[in-house]
Protein backbone atom coordinates (compact mmCIF):
# COMPACT_ATOMS: atom_id res chain seq x y z
CA UNK A 1 0.00 0.00 0.00
CA UNK A 2 2.73 2.47 0.96
CA UNK A 3 4.69 1.67 -2.21
CA UNK A 4 1.58 2.36 -4.28
CA UNK A 5 1.09 5.69 -2.51
CA UNK A 6 4.75 6.57 -2.94
CA UNK A 7 4.53 5.76 -6.65
CA UNK A 8 1.45 7.94 -6.99
CA UNK A 9 3.10 10.86 -5.26
CA UNK A 10 6.21 10.41 -7.38
CA UNK A 11 4.13 10.51 -10.58
CA UNK A 12 2.27 13.54 -9.30
CA UNK A 13 5.34 15.59 -8.64
CA UNK A 14 7.79 14.26 -11.22
CA UNK A 15 6.63 16.86 -13.71
CA UNK A 16 7.46 19.64 -11.25
CA UNK A 17 11.24 19.39 -11.52
CA UNK A 18 12.04 21.96 -14.22
CA UNK A 19 12.20 25.72 -13.67
CA UNK A 20 10.12 27.85 -16.04
CA UNK A 21 11.75 29.42 -19.09
CA UNK A 22 10.23 32.38 -20.84
CA UNK A 23 9.56 30.39 -24.01
CA UNK A 24 7.94 27.30 -22.46
CA UNK A 25 4.86 26.33 -20.52
CA UNK A 26 5.74 24.64 -17.26
CA UNK A 27 4.09 22.86 -14.37
CA UNK A 28 6.69 24.12 -11.89
CA UNK A 29 4.99 26.68 -9.72
CA UNK A 30 6.87 29.51 -8.05
CA UNK A 31 7.55 29.18 -4.31
CA UNK A 32 4.91 31.36 -2.65
CA UNK A 33 6.00 31.22 1.02
CA UNK A 34 2.83 32.94 2.21
CA UNK A 35 2.47 33.46 5.95
CA UNK A 36 -0.14 31.57 7.98
CA UNK A 37 -1.55 34.87 9.24
CA UNK A 38 -2.58 35.70 5.65
CA UNK A 39 -4.82 32.60 5.51
CA UNK A 40 -8.25 32.06 6.96
CA UNK A 41 -8.31 30.06 10.20
CA UNK A 42 -9.13 26.43 9.48
CA UNK A 43 -9.12 22.96 10.99
CA UNK A 44 -10.05 20.36 8.39
CA UNK A 45 -10.12 16.63 7.99
CA UNK A 46 -9.61 15.89 4.30
CA UNK A 47 -9.89 13.02 1.87
CA UNK A 48 -7.61 13.50 -1.15
CA UNK A 49 -8.48 11.70 -4.40
CA UNK A 50 -5.62 11.67 -6.93
CA UNK A 51 -6.08 10.83 -10.60
CA UNK A 52 -3.48 10.69 -13.36
CA UNK A 53 -3.31 8.66 -16.56
CA UNK A 54 -6.31 6.58 -15.50
CA UNK A 55 -4.84 5.67 -12.10
CA UNK A 56 -6.80 6.67 -9.01
CA UNK A 57 -5.63 6.76 -5.38
CA UNK A 58 -6.84 8.17 -2.09
CA UNK A 59 -5.01 9.64 0.92
CA UNK A 60 -6.24 11.34 4.07
CA UNK A 61 -5.03 14.59 5.60
CA UNK A 62 -5.47 16.74 8.67
CA UNK A 63 -4.95 20.46 8.09
CA UNK A 64 -4.84 23.24 10.68
CA UNK A 65 -4.04 26.88 10.07
CA UNK A 66 -4.02 29.59 12.71
CA UNK A 67 -2.44 33.04 12.86
CA UNK A 68 1.01 31.65 13.68
CA UNK A 69 1.32 28.25 12.01
CA UNK A 70 0.08 25.80 9.38
CA UNK A 71 0.16 22.10 10.30
CA UNK A 72 -0.53 19.23 7.90
CA UNK A 73 -0.46 15.46 8.26
CA UNK A 74 -0.77 13.25 5.16
CA UNK A 75 -1.51 9.63 5.96
CA UNK A 76 -2.76 6.42 4.39
CA UNK A 77 -4.01 3.29 6.07
CA UNK A 78 -3.17 4.79 9.45
CA UNK A 79 0.46 5.30 8.43
CA UNK A 80 1.81 8.87 8.48
CA UNK A 81 3.54 9.83 5.23
CA UNK A 82 4.33 13.51 5.74
CA UNK A 83 4.03 15.99 8.61
CA UNK A 84 4.58 19.66 7.86
CA UNK A 85 4.76 22.69 10.14
CA UNK A 86 5.08 26.13 8.52
CA UNK A 87 5.36 29.36 10.52
CA UNK A 88 5.84 31.70 7.57
CA UNK A 89 9.62 31.61 7.78
CA UNK A 90 10.63 27.99 8.34
CA UNK A 91 9.32 24.60 7.28
CA UNK A 92 9.68 21.58 9.53
CA UNK A 93 8.86 18.20 8.08
CA UNK A 94 8.85 14.56 9.09
CA UNK A 95 8.79 12.19 6.15
CA UNK A 96 8.04 8.52 5.80
CA UNK A 97 10.84 6.48 4.26
CA UNK A 98 8.24 5.41 1.68
CA UNK A 99 7.75 8.94 0.43
CA UNK A 100 9.66 9.74 -2.77
CA UNK A 101 12.19 12.59 -2.45
CA UNK A 102 10.35 14.52 -5.19
CA UNK A 103 7.43 15.03 -2.80
CA UNK A 104 8.51 18.13 -0.94
CA UNK A 105 6.95 20.14 1.83
CA UNK A 106 7.28 23.23 -0.36
CA UNK A 107 5.29 21.62 -3.19
CA UNK A 108 2.51 20.54 -0.84
CA UNK A 109 2.46 23.93 0.87
CA UNK A 110 2.22 25.73 -2.48
CA UNK A 111 -0.84 23.71 -3.50
CA UNK A 112 -2.47 24.45 -0.15
CA UNK A 113 -1.76 28.16 -0.49
CA UNK A 114 -3.08 28.29 -4.06
CA UNK A 115 -6.32 26.63 -2.94
CA UNK A 116 -6.94 28.23 0.47
CA UNK A 117 -5.14 31.57 0.85
CA UNK A 118 -6.97 34.70 -0.38
CA UNK A 119 -6.53 35.21 -4.14
CA UNK A 120 -5.18 38.75 -3.75
CA UNK A 121 -2.46 37.52 -1.37
CA UNK A 122 -1.46 34.73 -3.77
CA UNK A 123 -1.50 37.05 -6.80
CA UNK A 124 0.72 39.59 -5.03
CA UNK A 125 3.32 36.88 -4.30
CA UNK A 126 3.59 35.60 -7.88
CA UNK A 127 6.74 36.47 -9.82
CA UNK A 128 6.77 38.12 -13.22
CA UNK A 129 5.01 36.10 -15.91
CA UNK A 130 2.58 34.43 -13.49
CA UNK A 131 -1.03 35.54 -12.90
CA UNK A 132 -3.95 34.30 -10.85
CA UNK A 133 -7.52 35.07 -11.86
CA UNK A 134 -10.47 34.41 -9.58
CA UNK A 135 -14.14 34.20 -10.52
CA UNK A 136 -17.27 32.48 -9.25
CA UNK A 137 -16.09 29.40 -11.15
CA UNK A 138 -12.80 29.25 -9.22
CA UNK A 139 -9.18 30.20 -9.81
CA UNK A 140 -6.97 29.98 -12.87
CA UNK A 141 -3.17 30.13 -12.59
CA UNK A 142 -1.30 31.13 -15.74
CA UNK A 143 2.31 31.28 -16.78
CA UNK A 144 2.48 33.93 -19.48
CA UNK A 145 -0.75 33.29 -21.42
CA UNK A 146 -0.84 29.52 -20.74
CA UNK A 147 -3.20 28.03 -18.19
CA UNK A 148 -1.16 25.82 -15.87
CA UNK A 149 -3.64 25.07 -13.11
CA UNK A 150 -7.37 25.38 -12.42
CA UNK A 151 -8.92 25.32 -8.96
CA UNK A 152 -12.68 24.92 -8.65
CA UNK A 153 -14.79 24.97 -5.53
CA UNK A 154 -17.96 22.92 -5.68
CA UNK A 155 -21.15 23.76 -3.78
CA UNK A 156 -20.44 21.10 -1.14
CA UNK A 157 -17.03 22.61 -0.32
CA UNK A 158 -15.05 20.11 -2.36
CA UNK A 159 -12.02 21.58 -4.15
CA UNK A 160 -10.89 20.25 -7.52
CA UNK A 161 -7.32 21.07 -8.58
CA UNK A 162 -6.39 20.35 -12.18
CA UNK A 163 -2.74 20.50 -13.27
CA UNK A 164 -3.31 20.95 -16.98
CA UNK A 165 0.25 20.36 -18.15
CA UNK A 166 0.59 16.95 -16.50
CA UNK A 167 -3.05 15.83 -16.61
CA UNK A 168 -3.01 15.37 -12.83
CA UNK A 169 -6.25 15.96 -10.89
CA UNK A 170 -6.74 16.26 -7.15
CA UNK A 171 -10.19 16.29 -5.54
CA UNK A 172 -10.19 17.45 -1.91
CA UNK A 173 -13.19 16.69 0.26
CA UNK A 174 -13.03 18.59 3.55
CA UNK A 175 -14.93 18.38 6.81
CA UNK A 176 -14.42 21.04 9.46
CA UNK A 177 -13.11 19.69 12.76
CA UNK A 178 -14.86 20.77 15.94
CA UNK A 179 -12.82 23.07 18.20
Tab-separated table of C-alpha atoms in Angstrom:
chain	number	residue	atom	x	y	z
A	1	UNK	CA	0.000	0.000	0.000
A	2	UNK	CA	2.729	2.466	0.964
A	3	UNK	CA	4.687	1.672	-2.205
A	4	UNK	CA	1.583	2.356	-4.275
A	5	UNK	CA	1.091	5.692	-2.506
A	6	UNK	CA	4.745	6.574	-2.936
A	7	UNK	CA	4.530	5.755	-6.649
A	8	UNK	CA	1.449	7.938	-6.991
A	9	UNK	CA	3.095	10.864	-5.263
A	10	UNK	CA	6.208	10.409	-7.377
A	11	UNK	CA	4.133	10.510	-10.579
A	12	UNK	CA	2.265	13.538	-9.295
A	13	UNK	CA	5.341	15.591	-8.637
A	14	UNK	CA	7.790	14.257	-11.221
A	15	UNK	CA	6.628	16.858	-13.709
A	16	UNK	CA	7.456	19.635	-11.252
A	17	UNK	CA	11.239	19.387	-11.523
A	18	UNK	CA	12.043	21.960	-14.224
A	19	UNK	CA	12.197	25.719	-13.670
A	20	UNK	CA	10.123	27.850	-16.041
A	21	UNK	CA	11.745	29.417	-19.089
A	22	UNK	CA	10.230	32.384	-20.839
A	23	UNK	CA	9.563	30.385	-24.013
A	24	UNK	CA	7.938	27.304	-22.458
A	25	UNK	CA	4.858	26.326	-20.521
A	26	UNK	CA	5.738	24.645	-17.257
A	27	UNK	CA	4.094	22.863	-14.371
A	28	UNK	CA	6.691	24.120	-11.890
A	29	UNK	CA	4.990	26.681	-9.721
A	30	UNK	CA	6.870	29.511	-8.051
A	31	UNK	CA	7.546	29.176	-4.309
A	32	UNK	CA	4.907	31.358	-2.646
A	33	UNK	CA	5.998	31.215	1.022
A	34	UNK	CA	2.827	32.941	2.215
A	35	UNK	CA	2.467	33.463	5.954
A	36	UNK	CA	-0.137	31.573	7.982
A	37	UNK	CA	-1.546	34.866	9.245
A	38	UNK	CA	-2.577	35.704	5.650
A	39	UNK	CA	-4.818	32.599	5.510
A	40	UNK	CA	-8.254	32.056	6.965
A	41	UNK	CA	-8.314	30.063	10.203
A	42	UNK	CA	-9.126	26.433	9.480
A	43	UNK	CA	-9.122	22.963	10.994
A	44	UNK	CA	-10.050	20.363	8.393
A	45	UNK	CA	-10.122	16.627	7.985
A	46	UNK	CA	-9.611	15.888	4.299
A	47	UNK	CA	-9.889	13.016	1.868
A	48	UNK	CA	-7.612	13.500	-1.151
A	49	UNK	CA	-8.481	11.702	-4.405
A	50	UNK	CA	-5.622	11.670	-6.925
A	51	UNK	CA	-6.077	10.827	-10.599
A	52	UNK	CA	-3.482	10.688	-13.356
A	53	UNK	CA	-3.309	8.662	-16.558
A	54	UNK	CA	-6.309	6.577	-15.501
A	55	UNK	CA	-4.838	5.671	-12.104
A	56	UNK	CA	-6.798	6.674	-9.007
A	57	UNK	CA	-5.627	6.755	-5.383
A	58	UNK	CA	-6.842	8.173	-2.089
A	59	UNK	CA	-5.010	9.643	0.919
A	60	UNK	CA	-6.243	11.338	4.072
A	61	UNK	CA	-5.033	14.587	5.595
A	62	UNK	CA	-5.468	16.740	8.666
A	63	UNK	CA	-4.946	20.462	8.085
A	64	UNK	CA	-4.843	23.240	10.683
A	65	UNK	CA	-4.045	26.882	10.066
A	66	UNK	CA	-4.024	29.587	12.712
A	67	UNK	CA	-2.436	33.040	12.858
A	68	UNK	CA	1.005	31.650	13.678
A	69	UNK	CA	1.321	28.249	12.013
A	70	UNK	CA	0.085	25.805	9.377
A	71	UNK	CA	0.164	22.103	10.297
A	72	UNK	CA	-0.526	19.234	7.896
A	73	UNK	CA	-0.464	15.462	8.255
A	74	UNK	CA	-0.772	13.254	5.157
A	75	UNK	CA	-1.513	9.630	5.965
A	76	UNK	CA	-2.757	6.420	4.388
A	77	UNK	CA	-4.015	3.294	6.070
A	78	UNK	CA	-3.168	4.791	9.451
A	79	UNK	CA	0.461	5.296	8.429
A	80	UNK	CA	1.811	8.873	8.482
A	81	UNK	CA	3.540	9.834	5.234
A	82	UNK	CA	4.333	13.508	5.739
A	83	UNK	CA	4.026	15.985	8.612
A	84	UNK	CA	4.576	19.657	7.863
A	85	UNK	CA	4.763	22.693	10.140
A	86	UNK	CA	5.083	26.129	8.525
A	87	UNK	CA	5.362	29.356	10.524
A	88	UNK	CA	5.836	31.705	7.574
A	89	UNK	CA	9.621	31.612	7.780
A	90	UNK	CA	10.629	27.988	8.337
A	91	UNK	CA	9.318	24.604	7.280
A	92	UNK	CA	9.684	21.578	9.526
A	93	UNK	CA	8.863	18.197	8.077
A	94	UNK	CA	8.849	14.557	9.095
A	95	UNK	CA	8.793	12.193	6.151
A	96	UNK	CA	8.045	8.518	5.799
A	97	UNK	CA	10.839	6.477	4.262
A	98	UNK	CA	8.236	5.405	1.682
A	99	UNK	CA	7.745	8.940	0.434
A	100	UNK	CA	9.656	9.739	-2.770
A	101	UNK	CA	12.189	12.590	-2.453
A	102	UNK	CA	10.352	14.523	-5.187
A	103	UNK	CA	7.427	15.029	-2.804
A	104	UNK	CA	8.510	18.131	-0.945
A	105	UNK	CA	6.953	20.140	1.830
A	106	UNK	CA	7.283	23.230	-0.364
A	107	UNK	CA	5.294	21.621	-3.195
A	108	UNK	CA	2.508	20.542	-0.837
A	109	UNK	CA	2.456	23.931	0.871
A	110	UNK	CA	2.220	25.734	-2.482
A	111	UNK	CA	-0.843	23.711	-3.501
A	112	UNK	CA	-2.469	24.448	-0.148
A	113	UNK	CA	-1.760	28.156	-0.492
A	114	UNK	CA	-3.081	28.286	-4.056
A	115	UNK	CA	-6.316	26.625	-2.935
A	116	UNK	CA	-6.936	28.228	0.466
A	117	UNK	CA	-5.142	31.575	0.852
A	118	UNK	CA	-6.967	34.701	-0.375
A	119	UNK	CA	-6.532	35.213	-4.137
A	120	UNK	CA	-5.183	38.753	-3.749
A	121	UNK	CA	-2.459	37.521	-1.369
A	122	UNK	CA	-1.462	34.726	-3.767
A	123	UNK	CA	-1.498	37.046	-6.796
A	124	UNK	CA	0.720	39.589	-5.029
A	125	UNK	CA	3.323	36.879	-4.297
A	126	UNK	CA	3.592	35.596	-7.876
A	127	UNK	CA	6.740	36.475	-9.820
A	128	UNK	CA	6.768	38.121	-13.223
A	129	UNK	CA	5.011	36.096	-15.909
A	130	UNK	CA	2.578	34.434	-13.490
A	131	UNK	CA	-1.030	35.539	-12.903
A	132	UNK	CA	-3.947	34.299	-10.852
A	133	UNK	CA	-7.517	35.071	-11.859
A	134	UNK	CA	-10.466	34.405	-9.579
A	135	UNK	CA	-14.135	34.196	-10.521
A	136	UNK	CA	-17.272	32.479	-9.255
A	137	UNK	CA	-16.089	29.395	-11.153
A	138	UNK	CA	-12.797	29.253	-9.219
A	139	UNK	CA	-9.184	30.198	-9.809
A	140	UNK	CA	-6.966	29.980	-12.865
A	141	UNK	CA	-3.174	30.127	-12.593
A	142	UNK	CA	-1.296	31.126	-15.743
A	143	UNK	CA	2.315	31.280	-16.775
A	144	UNK	CA	2.482	33.927	-19.483
A	145	UNK	CA	-0.748	33.287	-21.418
A	146	UNK	CA	-0.837	29.524	-20.744
A	147	UNK	CA	-3.202	28.030	-18.192
A	148	UNK	CA	-1.155	25.823	-15.868
A	149	UNK	CA	-3.635	25.070	-13.113
A	150	UNK	CA	-7.370	25.383	-12.423
A	151	UNK	CA	-8.915	25.323	-8.964
A	152	UNK	CA	-12.680	24.921	-8.650
A	153	UNK	CA	-14.789	24.972	-5.525
A	154	UNK	CA	-17.963	22.922	-5.675
A	155	UNK	CA	-21.147	23.757	-3.775
A	156	UNK	CA	-20.442	21.095	-1.143
A	157	UNK	CA	-17.032	22.614	-0.315
A	158	UNK	CA	-15.047	20.111	-2.363
A	159	UNK	CA	-12.021	21.581	-4.149
A	160	UNK	CA	-10.893	20.252	-7.524
A	161	UNK	CA	-7.318	21.069	-8.585
A	162	UNK	CA	-6.385	20.345	-12.181
A	163	UNK	CA	-2.737	20.500	-13.270
A	164	UNK	CA	-3.315	20.949	-16.983
A	165	UNK	CA	0.254	20.364	-18.149
A	166	UNK	CA	0.588	16.947	-16.495
A	167	UNK	CA	-3.046	15.835	-16.607
A	168	UNK	CA	-3.014	15.369	-12.828
A	169	UNK	CA	-6.247	15.959	-10.889
A	170	UNK	CA	-6.744	16.257	-7.149
A	171	UNK	CA	-10.185	16.295	-5.545
A	172	UNK	CA	-10.191	17.450	-1.910
A	173	UNK	CA	-13.186	16.686	0.260
A	174	UNK	CA	-13.034	18.589	3.545
A	175	UNK	CA	-14.925	18.378	6.805
A	176	UNK	CA	-14.418	21.037	9.456
A	177	UNK	CA	-13.114	19.695	12.760
A	178	UNK	CA	-14.861	20.768	15.944
A	179	UNK	CA	-12.821	23.069	18.201
